[in-house]
Structures are given as structure tokens and as C-alpha cells.
Amino acid sequence: MKSILFGSAILAFTASVAFADSHSVVRMGTEGAYPPYNFINDAGEVDGFERELGDELCSRAELTCEWVTNDWDSIIPNLVSGNYDTIIAGMSITEERDEVIDFTQNYTQPDPSGYLVLEGTDIDLTTGVIAAQANTVQAAFVASSGATLVEFATPDETIAAVRNGEADAVLADDAYLRPIADENPDLALLDQQELIGGGVGMGVRESDTELKEKFDAAIQSMKDDGSLNALIAKWEIGPGF
């Protein structure tokens, strides 16, 4: 672990120098596959709550945003190696992640995680087979719950796993699952929910303290003037501040 973190620190230092030389251009890394937080629209552009939020944060911090998409399973390593400067991708703040990268203050409250099942399914969540996207707080929760965890690279694959019988349920953010349940009569949300993690924040390299401070101040200003709560309500993300 020490050697891995030491190597990451060297990469982070190099990337930080690159950021300092970029003259206020910030590459915003997101997944583009987790609506309503982030997705690719019909024009092929990053869209959603975090696109609108990120553009406003960059404006307030007097930074120029460039949006980059990256697969979820390598989103932290590619931040550390300098392929972009932030992660803004529905990432919950956890102690494990905070050992590798740094986080701004949270820009959402902990969003309830829900269970999506086939309509009419009777399931014991303590012994069933639960699908979750790999490297998420939901996957970690299932792994520690006693249920059988099956992990998939993308959220779409977790839904398919329920439909084809590979899993009894999907555990994911309620804001992601609820529209799917509403639009598909063969799927339903269970009443039980889980509160996991410390809310969602922006990830930055541990060496980029100045960048973190700029985004922290911008997030706080949006909390103070109510504009963050307005965005949360617009995109139906969860409870406001």
C-alpha cells in the first residue's frame, strides 16, 4: 500500500504542476452514464445535474471548464495520473477514497439508495443476490451485509442482471433508480432504503489544495444563495441543504 500511495503521490505532483501551467483551464472528469447526475445527451454532450453544477462552479471560481468522460472503474486512477483535474461524477465521499484523493465539501446530502426488483418479487435482502456497480458505496454496503454481491462495470448492466435473472435486486442511488421504475412497469422499487456515505463531492488530487479551495468557496456560495438547492430540486437529486 505504501509503494502504491507513494507512486500516486509522484503522479499527483506532476499533474499538479501541469494544472498550474494550464492558466485556469480545468478538465472536469465525469462518467456520462448515471442520470440524472451525468449523462450524454442526444447532441453527444455531457448533460445533467453535475454538468449544470460544474459549469456554474467554474464560472464562480473564474475557471474555464473542459469536460472529459471516463469509465467509472478507472475514474480515480486517471485523476491521479493527470488525465483530468477533477472528478464530478456522483461520487460519494468515503474514508477509503479520501486516502487516495481529496474531496471538496459535499454538494449533495447522502442520497438514499434503493432496491430495484422485478415487479412482484419477494426477496430477503439479507440472503439474496444483489447487483451493484463496481467500486461504489452500494457495492461495499452489499459486500458487508451478508447478501451475495454481483458487480458490473456500468449501471445499465445492473438493471439487465435483474431482468435476466442474474440478480434478485439492484442497489443504487434512488435518484437513478426511481425514473427507471416509473418508466418500466416490469420493475419496482422496494420500500426499504439505505443511507450510505457522506454525500457527494468533487474529487481532486491531494496536492491540488488551491483548486480544492476555489471549488469549496464556489460550492459554499451556491449553498448560501440557495442556487444549489434550486438545482437539486430541478434535477430531483434528493434533500437540499
PDB file of N, CA and C in Angstrom, residues 7-94:
ATOM      1  N   GLY A   7       3.762   6.117  -5.290  1.00  0.00           N
ATOM      2  CA  GLY A   7       3.725   6.329  -6.731  1.00  0.00           C
ATOM      3  C   GLY A   7       2.625   7.272  -7.120  1.00  0.00           C
ATOM      4  N   SER A   8       1.484   7.151  -6.465  1.00  0.00           N
ATOM      5  CA  SER A   8       0.370   8.053  -6.746  1.00  0.00           C
ATOM      6  C   SER A   8       0.721   9.483  -6.395  1.00  0.00           C
ATOM      7  N   ALA A   9       1.489   9.650  -5.302  1.00  0.00           N
ATOM      8  CA  ALA A   9       1.867  10.999  -4.885  1.00  0.00           C
ATOM      9  C   ALA A   9       2.760  11.660  -5.921  1.00  0.00           C
ATOM     10  N   ILE A  10       3.694  10.871  -6.527  1.00  0.00           N
ATOM     11  CA  ILE A  10       4.562  11.426  -7.562  1.00  0.00           C
ATOM     12  C   ILE A  10       3.743  11.859  -8.760  1.00  0.00           C
ATOM     13  N   LEU A  11       2.826  10.992  -9.179  1.00  0.00           N
ATOM     14  CA  LEU A  11       1.962  11.333 -10.313  1.00  0.00           C
ATOM     15  C   LEU A  11       1.124  12.558 -10.001  1.00  0.00           C
ATOM     16  N   ALA A  12       0.605  12.623  -8.778  1.00  0.00           N
ATOM     17  CA  ALA A  12      -0.231  13.756  -8.402  1.00  0.00           C
ATOM     18  C   ALA A  12       0.560  15.051  -8.434  1.00  0.00           C
ATOM     19  N   PHE A  13       1.850  14.992  -8.002  1.00  0.00           N
ATOM     20  CA  PHE A  13       2.671  16.195  -8.021  1.00  0.00           C
ATOM     21  C   PHE A  13       2.898  16.665  -9.453  1.00  0.00           C
ATOM     22  N   THR A  14       3.204  15.717 -10.343  1.00  0.00           N
ATOM     23  CA  THR A  14       3.414  16.061 -11.744  1.00  0.00           C
ATOM     24  C   THR A  14       2.163  16.669 -12.345  1.00  0.00           C
ATOM     25  N   ALA A  15       1.003  16.055 -12.045  1.00  0.00           N
ATOM     26  CA  ALA A  15      -0.263  16.555 -12.581  1.00  0.00           C
ATOM     27  C   ALA A  15      -0.584  17.930 -12.026  1.00  0.00           C
ATOM     28  N   SER A  16      -0.213  18.171 -10.750  1.00  0.00           N
ATOM     29  CA  SER A  16      -0.477  19.468 -10.152  1.00  0.00           C
ATOM     30  C   SER A  16       0.306  20.563 -10.849  1.00  0.00           C
ATOM     31  N   VAL A  17       1.564  20.270 -11.220  1.00  0.00           N
ATOM     32  CA  VAL A  17       2.358  21.237 -11.962  1.00  0.00           C
ATOM     33  C   VAL A  17       1.704  21.530 -13.301  1.00  0.00           C
ATOM     34  N   ALA A  18       1.185  20.450 -13.943  1.00  0.00           N
ATOM     35  CA  ALA A  18       0.502  20.637 -15.225  1.00  0.00           C
ATOM     36  C   ALA A  18      -0.701  21.543 -15.065  1.00  0.00           C
ATOM     37  N   PHE A  19      -1.427  21.378 -13.958  1.00  0.00           N
ATOM     38  CA  PHE A  19      -2.590  22.243 -13.729  1.00  0.00           C
ATOM     39  C   PHE A  19      -2.163  23.692 -13.533  1.00  0.00           C
ATOM     40  N   ALA A  20      -1.095  23.875 -12.772  1.00  0.00           N
ATOM     41  CA  ALA A  20      -0.629  25.240 -12.512  1.00  0.00           C
ATOM     42  C   ALA A  20      -0.252  25.947 -13.807  1.00  0.00           C
ATOM     43  N   ASP A  21       0.228  25.157 -14.816  1.00  0.00           N
ATOM     44  CA  ASP A  21       0.636  25.736 -16.082  1.00  0.00           C
ATOM     45  C   ASP A  21      -0.512  25.888 -17.073  1.00  0.00           C
ATOM     46  N   SER A  22      -1.712  25.441 -16.699  1.00  0.00           N
ATOM     47  CA  SER A  22      -2.810  25.392 -17.669  1.00  0.00           C
ATOM     48  C   SER A  22      -3.589  26.692 -17.733  1.00  0.00           C
ATOM     49  N   HIS A  23      -3.233  27.685 -16.901  1.00  0.00           N
ATOM     50  CA  HIS A  23      -3.833  29.015 -16.972  1.00  0.00           C
ATOM     51  C   HIS A  23      -5.352  28.958 -16.823  1.00  0.00           C
ATOM     52  N   SER A  24      -5.816  28.340 -15.749  1.00  0.00           N
ATOM     53  CA  SER A  24      -7.212  28.339 -15.315  1.00  0.00           C
ATOM     54  C   SER A  24      -8.130  27.459 -16.140  1.00  0.00           C
ATOM     55  N   VAL A  25      -7.585  26.605 -17.020  1.00  0.00           N
ATOM     56  CA  VAL A  25      -8.408  25.614 -17.712  1.00  0.00           C
ATOM     57  C   VAL A  25      -8.457  24.360 -16.854  1.00  0.00           C
ATOM     58  N   VAL A  26      -9.666  23.941 -16.481  1.00  0.00           N
ATOM     59  CA  VAL A  26      -9.846  22.781 -15.602  1.00  0.00           C
ATOM     60  C   VAL A  26     -10.595  21.699 -16.362  1.00  0.00           C
ATOM     61  N   ARG A  27     -10.010  20.524 -16.395  1.00  0.00           N
ATOM     62  CA  ARG A  27     -10.650  19.381 -17.061  1.00  0.00           C
ATOM     63  C   ARG A  27     -11.514  18.649 -16.036  1.00  0.00           C
ATOM     64  N   MET A  28     -12.802  18.633 -16.308  1.00  0.00           N
ATOM     65  CA  MET A  28     -13.785  18.069 -15.380  1.00  0.00           C
ATOM     66  C   MET A  28     -14.100  16.635 -15.803  1.00  0.00           C
ATOM     67  N   GLY A  29     -13.681  15.664 -15.005  1.00  0.00           N
ATOM     68  CA  GLY A  29     -13.887  14.264 -15.336  1.00  0.00           C
ATOM     69  C   GLY A  29     -15.204  13.738 -14.798  1.00  0.00           C
ATOM     70  N   THR A  30     -15.991  13.112 -15.671  1.00  0.00           N
ATOM     71  CA  THR A  30     -17.271  12.534 -15.256  1.00  0.00           C
ATOM     72  C   THR A  30     -17.482  11.221 -16.001  1.00  0.00           C
ATOM     73  N   GLU A  31     -18.514  10.484 -15.609  1.00  0.00           N
ATOM     74  CA  GLU A  31     -18.773   9.183 -16.233  1.00  0.00           C
ATOM     75  C   GLU A  31     -19.644   9.311 -17.478  1.00  0.00           C
ATOM     76  N   GLY A  32     -20.666  10.166 -17.412  1.00  0.00           N
ATOM     77  CA  GLY A  32     -21.571  10.315 -18.545  1.00  0.00           C
ATOM     78  C   GLY A  32     -22.557   9.179 -18.716  1.00  0.00           C
ATOM     79  N   ALA A  33     -22.812   8.431 -17.634  1.00  0.00           N
ATOM     80  CA  ALA A  33     -23.684   7.255 -17.751  1.00  0.00           C
ATOM     81  C   ALA A  33     -24.538   7.047 -16.513  1.00  0.00           C
ATOM     82  N   TYR A  34     -24.787   8.124 -15.744  1.00  0.00           N
ATOM     83  CA  TYR A  34     -25.507   7.956 -14.482  1.00  0.00           C
ATOM     84  C   TYR A  34     -26.511   9.078 -14.286  1.00  0.00           C
ATOM     85  N   PRO A  35     -27.580   9.090 -15.124  1.00  0.00           N
ATOM     86  CA  PRO A  35     -28.592  10.141 -14.968  1.00  0.00           C
ATOM     87  C   PRO A  35     -29.333   9.994 -13.635  1.00  0.00           C
ATOM     88  N   PRO A  36     -29.783  11.101 -13.035  1.00  0.00           N
ATOM     89  CA  PRO A  36     -29.718  12.469 -13.555  1.00  0.00           C
ATOM     90  C   PRO A  36     -28.433  13.216 -13.199  1.00  0.00           C
ATOM     91  N   TYR A  37     -27.489  12.524 -12.529  1.00  0.00           N
ATOM     92  CA  TYR A  37     -26.250  13.197 -12.151  1.00  0.00           C
ATOM     93  C   TYR A  37     -25.455  13.615 -13.388  1.00  0.00           C
ATOM     94  N   ASN A  38     -25.227  12.667 -14.291  1.00  0.00           N
ATOM     95  CA  ASN A  38     -24.474  12.948 -15.506  1.00  0.00           C
ATOM     96  C   ASN A  38     -24.854  11.937 -16.580  1.00  0.00           C
ATOM     97  N   PHE A  39     -24.947  12.401 -17.817  1.00  0.00           N
ATOM     98  CA  PHE A  39     -25.262  11.525 -18.945  1.00  0.00           C
ATOM     99  C   PHE A  39     -24.875  12.233 -20.235  1.00  0.00           C
ATOM    100  N   ILE A  40     -24.892  11.492 -21.320  1.00  0.00           N
ATOM    101  CA  ILE A  40     -24.609  12.060 -22.636  1.00  0.00           C
ATOM    102  C   ILE A  40     -25.945  12.306 -23.335  1.00  0.00           C
ATOM    103  N   ASN A  41     -26.191  13.541 -23.753  1.00  0.00           N
ATOM    104  CA  ASN A  41     -27.473  13.876 -24.379  1.00  0.00           C
ATOM    105  C   ASN A  41     -27.464  13.548 -25.873  1.00  0.00           C
ATOM    106  N   ASP A  42     -28.574  13.843 -26.551  1.00  0.00           N
ATOM    107  CA  ASP A  42     -28.719  13.489 -27.962  1.00  0.00           C
ATOM    108  C   ASP A  42     -27.715  14.210 -28.851  1.00  0.00           C
ATOM    109  N   ALA A  43     -27.176  15.314 -28.366  1.00  0.00           N
ATOM    110  CA  ALA A  43     -26.164  16.055 -29.130  1.00  0.00           C
ATOM    111  C   ALA A  43     -24.753  15.520 -28.887  1.00  0.00           C
ATOM    112  N   GLY A  44     -24.644  14.459 -28.044  1.00  0.00           N
ATOM    113  CA  GLY A  44     -23.345  13.886 -27.752  1.00  0.00           C
ATOM    114  C   GLY A  44     -22.540  14.646 -26.716  1.00  0.00           C
ATOM    115  N   GLU A  45     -23.230  15.492 -25.922  1.00  0.00           N
ATOM    116  CA  GLU A  45     -22.549  16.312 -24.926  1.00  0.00           C
ATOM    117  C   GLU A  45     -22.884  15.851 -23.515  1.00  0.00           C
ATOM    118  N   VAL A  46     -21.969  16.096 -22.584  1.00  0.00           N
ATOM    119  CA  VAL A  46     -22.237  15.813 -21.172  1.00  0.00           C
ATOM    120  C   VAL A  46     -23.380  16.702 -20.697  1.00  0.00           C
ATOM    121  N   ASP A  47     -24.333  16.097 -20.004  1.00  0.00           N
ATOM    122  CA  ASP A  47     -25.525  16.820 -19.550  1.00  0.00           C
ATOM    123  C   ASP A  47     -25.857  16.336 -18.146  1.00  0.00           C
ATOM    124  N   GLY A  48     -26.854  16.970 -17.533  1.00  0.00           N
ATOM    125  CA  GLY A  48     -27.332  16.535 -16.237  1.00  0.00           C
ATOM    126  C   GLY A  48     -27.035  17.511 -15.117  1.00  0.00           C
ATOM    127  N   PHE A  49     -27.374  17.085 -13.918  1.00  0.00           N
ATOM    128  CA  PHE A  49     -27.182  17.915 -12.718  1.00  0.00           C
ATOM    129  C   PHE A  49     -25.742  18.375 -12.575  1.00  0.00           C
ATOM    130  N   GLU A  50     -24.798  17.440 -12.730  1.00  0.00           N
ATOM    131  CA  GLU A  50     -23.404  17.795 -12.478  1.00  0.00           C
ATOM    132  C   GLU A  50     -22.805  18.634 -13.604  1.00  0.00           C
ATOM    133  N   ARG A  51     -23.327  18.519 -14.823  1.00  0.00           N
ATOM    134  CA  ARG A  51     -22.845  19.409 -15.878  1.00  0.00           C
ATOM    135  C   ARG A  51     -23.264  20.843 -15.566  1.00  0.00           C
ATOM    136  N   GLU A  52     -24.534  21.021 -15.186  1.00  0.00           N
ATOM    137  CA  GLU A  52     -25.020  22.360 -14.882  1.00  0.00           C
ATOM    138  C   GLU A  52     -24.320  22.914 -13.636  1.00  0.00           C
ATOM    139  N   LEU A  53     -24.168  22.061 -12.636  1.00  0.00           N
ATOM    140  CA  LEU A  53     -23.478  22.478 -11.417  1.00  0.00           C
ATOM    141  C   LEU A  53     -22.024  22.828 -11.704  1.00  0.00           C
ATOM    142  N   GLY A  54     -21.321  21.956 -12.413  1.00  0.00           N
ATOM    143  CA  GLY A  54     -19.906  22.173 -12.683  1.00  0.00           C
ATOM    144  C   GLY A  54     -19.646  23.438 -13.467  1.00  0.00           C
ATOM    145  N   ASP A  55     -20.496  23.716 -14.463  1.00  0.00           N
ATOM    146  CA  ASP A  55     -20.321  24.953 -15.239  1.00  0.00           C
ATOM    147  C   ASP A  55     -20.496  26.185 -14.358  1.00  0.00           C
ATOM    148  N   GLU A  56     -21.472  26.121 -13.442  1.00  0.00           N
ATOM    149  CA  GLU A  56     -21.701  27.261 -12.549  1.00  0.00           C
ATOM    150  C   GLU A  56     -20.552  27.415 -11.548  1.00  0.00           C
ATOM    151  N   LEU A  57     -20.052  26.308 -11.041  1.00  0.00           N
ATOM    152  CA  LEU A  57     -18.926  26.381 -10.106  1.00  0.00           C
ATOM    153  C   LEU A  57     -17.691  26.968 -10.785  1.00  0.00           C
ATOM    154  N   CYS A  58     -17.431  26.557 -12.020  1.00  0.00           N
ATOM    155  CA  CYS A  58     -16.284  27.100 -12.751  1.00  0.00           C
ATOM    156  C   CYS A  58     -16.459  28.590 -13.003  1.00  0.00           C
ATOM    157  N   SER A  59     -17.682  28.998 -13.306  1.00  0.00           N
ATOM    158  CA  SER A  59     -17.937  30.418 -13.528  1.00  0.00           C
ATOM    159  C   SER A  59     -17.651  31.218 -12.260  1.00  0.00           C
ATOM    160  N   ARG A  60     -18.132  30.728 -11.127  1.00  0.00           N
ATOM    161  CA  ARG A  60     -17.927  31.442  -9.862  1.00  0.00           C
ATOM    162  C   ARG A  60     -16.466  31.450  -9.436  1.00  0.00           C
ATOM    163  N   ALA A  61     -15.738  30.385  -9.783  1.00  0.00           N
ATOM    164  CA  ALA A  61     -14.323  30.297  -9.425  1.00  0.00           C
ATOM    165  C   ALA A  61     -13.425  30.942 -10.475  1.00  0.00           C
ATOM    166  N   GLU A  62     -14.033  31.501 -11.505  1.00  0.00           N
ATOM    167  CA  GLU A  62     -13.302  32.140 -12.610  1.00  0.00           C
ATOM    168  C   GLU A  62     -12.325  31.169 -13.261  1.00  0.00           C
ATOM    169  N   LEU A  63     -12.847  29.966 -13.545  1.00  0.00           N
ATOM    170  CA  LEU A  63     -12.093  28.924 -14.216  1.00  0.00           C
ATOM    171  C   LEU A  63     -12.808  28.543 -15.511  1.00  0.00           C
ATOM    172  N   THR A  64     -12.081  28.020 -16.462  1.00  0.00           N
ATOM    173  CA  THR A  64     -12.653  27.542 -17.718  1.00  0.00           C
ATOM    174  C   THR A  64     -12.767  26.026 -17.669  1.00  0.00           C
ATOM    175  N   CYS A  65     -13.983  25.503 -17.842  1.00  0.00           N
ATOM    176  CA  CYS A  65     -14.220  24.064 -17.768  1.00  0.00           C
ATOM    177  C   CYS A  65     -14.062  23.395 -19.123  1.00  0.00           C
ATOM    178  N   GLU A  66     -13.416  22.236 -19.138  1.00  0.00           N
ATOM    179  CA  GLU A  66     -13.438  21.323 -20.277  1.00  0.00           C
ATOM    180  C   GLU A  66     -13.885  19.965 -19.750  1.00  0.00           C
ATOM    181  N   TRP A  67     -14.897  19.381 -20.385  1.00  0.00           N
ATOM    182  CA  TRP A  67     -15.490  18.155 -19.870  1.00  0.00           C
ATOM    183  C   TRP A  67     -14.878  16.928 -20.523  1.00  0.00           C
ATOM    184  N   VAL A  68     -14.572  15.933 -19.681  1.00  0.00           N
ATOM    185  CA  VAL A  68     -13.946  14.685 -20.107  1.00  0.00           C
ATOM    186  C   VAL A  68     -14.758  13.532 -19.538  1.00  0.00           C
ATOM    187  N   THR A  69     -15.027  12.509 -20.336  1.00  0.00           N
ATOM    188  CA  THR A  69     -15.727  11.318 -19.818  1.00  0.00           C
ATOM    189  C   THR A  69     -14.730  10.180 -19.623  1.00  0.00           C
ATOM    190  N   ASN A  70     -15.003   9.358 -18.613  1.00  0.00           N
ATOM    191  CA  ASN A  70     -14.099   8.266 -18.258  1.00  0.00           C
ATOM    192  C   ASN A  70     -14.917   7.146 -17.621  1.00  0.00           C
ATOM    193  N   ASP A  71     -14.580   5.899 -17.927  1.00  0.00           N
ATOM    194  CA  ASP A  71     -15.265   4.767 -17.303  1.00  0.00           C
ATOM    195  C   ASP A  71     -15.113   4.829 -15.789  1.00  0.00           C
ATOM    196  N   TRP A  72     -16.163   4.419 -15.093  1.00  0.00           N
ATOM    197  CA  TRP A  72     -16.187   4.522 -13.642  1.00  0.00           C
ATOM    198  C   TRP A  72     -15.061   3.737 -12.985  1.00  0.00           C
ATOM    199  N   ASP A  73     -14.754   2.544 -13.482  1.00  0.00           N
ATOM    200  CA  ASP A  73     -13.815   1.689 -12.772  1.00  0.00           C
ATOM    201  C   ASP A  73     -12.381   2.205 -12.787  1.00  0.00           C
ATOM    202  N   SER A  74     -12.084   3.184 -13.643  1.00  0.00           N
ATOM    203  CA  SER A  74     -10.730   3.766 -13.658  1.00  0.00           C
ATOM    204  C   SER A  74     -10.756   5.268 -13.423  1.00  0.00           C
ATOM    205  N   ILE A  75     -11.852   5.768 -12.873  1.00  0.00           N
ATOM    206  CA  ILE A  75     -12.010   7.226 -12.778  1.00  0.00           C
ATOM    207  C   ILE A  75     -11.059   7.842 -11.748  1.00  0.00           C
ATOM    208  N   ILE A  76     -10.773   7.156 -10.651  1.00  0.00           N
ATOM    209  CA  ILE A  76      -9.821   7.689  -9.676  1.00  0.00           C
ATOM    210  C   ILE A  76      -8.378   7.562 -10.176  1.00  0.00           C
ATOM    211  N   PRO A  77      -7.939   6.389 -10.661  1.00  0.00           N
ATOM    212  CA  PRO A  77      -6.563   6.322 -11.180  1.00  0.00           C
ATOM    213  C   PRO A  77      -6.263   7.346 -12.267  1.00  0.00           C
ATOM    214  N   ASN A  78      -7.227   7.624 -13.140  1.00  0.00           N
ATOM    215  CA  ASN A  78      -6.976   8.578 -14.215  1.00  0.00           C
ATOM    216  C   ASN A  78      -6.979  10.025 -13.722  1.00  0.00           C
ATOM    217  N   LEU A  79      -7.641  10.307 -12.596  1.00  0.00           N
ATOM    218  CA  LEU A  79      -7.479  11.620 -11.966  1.00  0.00           C
ATOM    219  C   LEU A  79      -6.060  11.752 -11.413  1.00  0.00           C
ATOM    220  N   VAL A  80      -5.622  10.745 -10.674  1.00  0.00           N
ATOM    221  CA  VAL A  80      -4.298  10.784 -10.055  1.00  0.00           C
ATOM    222  C   VAL A  80      -3.190  10.895 -11.106  1.00  0.00           C
ATOM    223  N   SER A  81      -3.364  10.227 -12.248  1.00  0.00           N
ATOM    224  CA  SER A  81      -2.331  10.243 -13.279  1.00  0.00           C
ATOM    225  C   SER A  81      -2.386  11.477 -14.160  1.00  0.00           C
ATOM    226  N   GLY A  82      -3.384  12.370 -13.941  1.00  0.00           N
ATOM    227  CA  GLY A  82      -3.387  13.663 -14.615  1.00  0.00           C
ATOM    228  C   GLY A  82      -4.180  13.748 -15.890  1.00  0.00           C
ATOM    229  N   ASN A  83      -5.047  12.766 -16.153  1.00  0.00           N
ATOM    230  CA  ASN A  83      -5.842  12.821 -17.380  1.00  0.00           C
ATOM    231  C   ASN A  83      -6.951  13.869 -17.309  1.00  0.00           C
ATOM    232  N   TYR A  84      -7.284  14.312 -16.114  1.00  0.00           N
ATOM    233  CA  TYR A  84      -8.197  15.426 -15.878  1.00  0.00           C
ATOM    234  C   TYR A  84      -7.920  15.940 -14.477  1.00  0.00           C
ATOM    235  N   ASP A  85      -8.569  17.030 -14.101  1.00  0.00           N
ATOM    236  CA  ASP A  85      -8.225  17.720 -12.850  1.00  0.00           C
ATOM    237  C   ASP A  85      -9.217  17.504 -11.721  1.00  0.00           C
ATOM    238  N   THR A  86     -10.435  17.112 -12.043  1.00  0.00           N
ATOM    239  CA  THR A  86     -11.440  16.853 -11.013  1.00  0.00           C
ATOM    240  C   THR A  86     -12.243  15.620 -11.379  1.00  0.00           C
ATOM    241  N   ILE A  87     -12.893  15.061 -10.382  1.00  0.00           N
ATOM    242  CA  ILE A  87     -13.968  14.088 -10.606  1.00  0.00           C
ATOM    243  C   ILE A  87     -15.260  14.742 -10.149  1.00  0.00           C
ATOM    244  N   ILE A  88     -16.229  14.805 -11.034  1.00  0.00           N
ATOM    245  CA  ILE A  88     -17.559  15.299 -10.675  1.00  0.00           C
ATOM    246  C   ILE A  88     -18.538  14.312 -11.293  1.00  0.00           C
ATOM    247  N   ALA A  89     -18.799  13.218 -10.549  1.00  0.00           N
ATOM    248  CA  ALA A  89     -19.438  12.049 -11.153  1.00  0.00           C
ATOM    249  C   ALA A  89     -20.300  11.284 -10.153  1.00  0.00           C
ATOM    250  N   GLY A  90     -21.038  12.002  -9.325  1.00  0.00           N
ATOM    251  CA  GLY A  90     -21.892  11.315  -8.365  1.00  0.00           C
ATOM    252  C   GLY A  90     -21.099  10.487  -7.370  1.00  0.00           C
ATOM    253  N   MET A  91     -19.878  10.910  -7.060  1.00  0.00           N
ATOM    254  CA  MET A  91     -19.000  10.111  -6.199  1.00  0.00           C
ATOM    255  C   MET A  91     -19.212  10.457  -4.727  1.00  0.00           C
ATOM    256  N   SER A  92     -19.651   9.477  -3.965  1.00  0.00           N
ATOM    257  CA  SER A  92     -19.837   9.673  -2.527  1.00  0.00           C
ATOM    258  C   SER A  92     -18.496   9.804  -1.830  1.00  0.00           C
ATOM    259  N   ILE A  93     -18.461  10.649  -0.826  1.00  0.00           N
ATOM    260  CA  ILE A  93     -17.259  10.860  -0.034  1.00  0.00           C
ATOM    261  C   ILE A  93     -17.127   9.721   0.975  1.00  0.00           C
ATOM    262  N   THR A  94     -16.034   8.976   0.887  1.00  0.00           N
ATOM    263  CA  THR A  94     -15.787   7.883   1.829  1.00  0.00           C
ATOM    264  C   THR A  94     -14.358   7.968   2.343  1.00  0.00           C
TER     265      THR A  94
END
